[in-house]
Coordinates of C-alpha atoms in Angstrom, one line a residue:
M1 CA 90.0 -84.3 14.1
N2 CA 90.7 -82.8 10.7
G3 CA 87.7 -81.9 8.6
G4 CA 89.3 -82.6 5.2
P5 CA 92.5 -82.1 3.2
S6 CA 94.3 -78.9 3.9
G7 CA 95.8 -76.4 1.5
F8 CA 95.2 -76.7 -2.2
N9 CA 95.0 -80.5 -2.3
N10 CA 92.5 -81.6 -5.0
A11 CA 91.8 -78.0 -6.0
P12 CA 94.1 -77.0 -9.0
V13 CA 91.7 -74.4 -10.4
T14 CA 91.5 -72.5 -7.2
K15 CA 95.2 -72.6 -6.8
I16 CA 95.7 -71.2 -10.3
F17 CA 93.1 -68.4 -9.6
V18 CA 94.8 -67.4 -6.4
V19 CA 98.3 -67.4 -8.0
V20 CA 97.1 -65.3 -11.0
C21 CA 95.3 -62.8 -8.7
V22 CA 98.3 -62.3 -6.6
L23 CA 100.7 -61.9 -9.5
L24 CA 98.4 -59.5 -11.5
T25 CA 97.8 -57.4 -8.4
I26 CA 101.5 -57.1 -7.7
L27 CA 102.1 -56.3 -11.3
A28 CA 99.5 -53.6 -11.3
G29 CA 100.9 -52.2 -8.0
I30 CA 104.4 -52.1 -9.4
Q31 CA 103.3 -50.3 -12.5
G32 CA 101.2 -47.8 -10.6
R33 CA 98.0 -49.0 -12.2
S34 CA 96.3 -50.4 -9.2
A35 CA 93.8 -47.5 -9.1
K36 CA 93.1 -47.9 -12.9
V37 CA 92.2 -51.6 -12.7
A38 CA 88.5 -51.0 -12.9
L39 CA 86.6 -51.9 -16.1
S40 CA 85.6 -48.9 -18.3
Y41 CA 83.8 -49.3 -21.6
Q42 CA 85.4 -46.1 -22.8
D43 CA 88.9 -47.5 -22.2
I44 CA 88.0 -50.8 -24.0
F45 CA 86.1 -49.5 -27.0
G46 CA 87.5 -46.0 -27.3
K47 CA 91.2 -46.6 -26.5
L48 CA 91.3 -50.4 -27.3
R49 CA 92.8 -51.4 -24.0
L50 CA 91.7 -55.0 -24.2
W51 CA 94.1 -56.0 -21.4
K52 CA 91.6 -54.4 -18.9
L53 CA 89.2 -57.3 -19.6
V54 CA 91.5 -59.7 -17.9
M55 CA 93.0 -57.3 -15.3
S56 CA 89.6 -56.1 -14.1
V57 CA 88.6 -59.7 -13.1
F58 CA 91.9 -60.9 -11.6
A59 CA 93.6 -57.9 -10.1
F60 CA 92.6 -56.1 -6.9
S61 CA 93.1 -52.4 -6.3
S62 CA 94.1 -52.4 -2.7
T63 CA 95.7 -54.8 -0.1
P64 CA 92.5 -55.3 2.0
E65 CA 90.6 -56.0 -1.1
L66 CA 93.2 -58.5 -2.2
M67 CA 93.1 -60.3 1.2
F68 CA 89.3 -60.5 1.3
G69 CA 89.2 -61.7 -2.3
L70 CA 91.9 -64.4 -1.6
Y71 CA 89.9 -65.5 1.4
L72 CA 86.8 -65.9 -0.7
L73 CA 88.7 -67.8 -3.4
Y74 CA 90.2 -70.1 -0.8
Y75 CA 86.8 -70.7 0.7
F76 CA 85.4 -71.6 -2.8
M77 CA 87.9 -74.4 -2.9
V78 CA 85.3 -76.4 -1.0
F79 CA 83.0 -76.2 -4.0
E80 CA 85.7 -77.3 -6.3
R81 CA 86.3 -80.3 -4.2
Q82 CA 82.6 -81.2 -4.0
I83 CA 81.7 -80.8 -7.7
G84 CA 85.1 -81.5 -9.3
S85 CA 87.6 -79.3 -11.1
N86 CA 86.0 -79.5 -14.6
K87 CA 82.5 -78.4 -13.5
Y88 CA 84.0 -75.8 -11.2
S89 CA 86.1 -74.3 -14.0
V90 CA 83.2 -74.3 -16.4
S91 CA 81.0 -72.5 -13.9
N92 CA 83.8 -69.9 -13.3
H93 CA 84.1 -69.3 -17.1
T94 CA 80.3 -69.0 -17.3
V95 CA 80.2 -66.4 -14.5
Y96 CA 83.0 -64.5 -16.1
A97 CA 81.4 -64.5 -19.6
T98 CA 78.0 -63.4 -18.3
S99 CA 79.5 -60.7 -16.0
R100 CA 81.0 -58.9 -19.0
F101 CA 77.5 -57.9 -20.3

């Protein structure tokens, strides 16, 4: 009746991504920076705000955006279970590194 394991079983990378996204979004919301999460080259190179490189990837600027992003991350858990946590984390790091250019 059940199609597979439920929750975050056998998906530690997805679990870490979801927790980090939620925590950084809440942190940005508490500090009032949720509208300033977007990546700007002027902020990074001109004002040396290197923390935006991390925040722009993991933090969301609104609650609907957070819910949709968490749904997609939770859905990608299927890929992690299929290809394994090591390959999944390497592919995530590759996508992150290439998206910075």
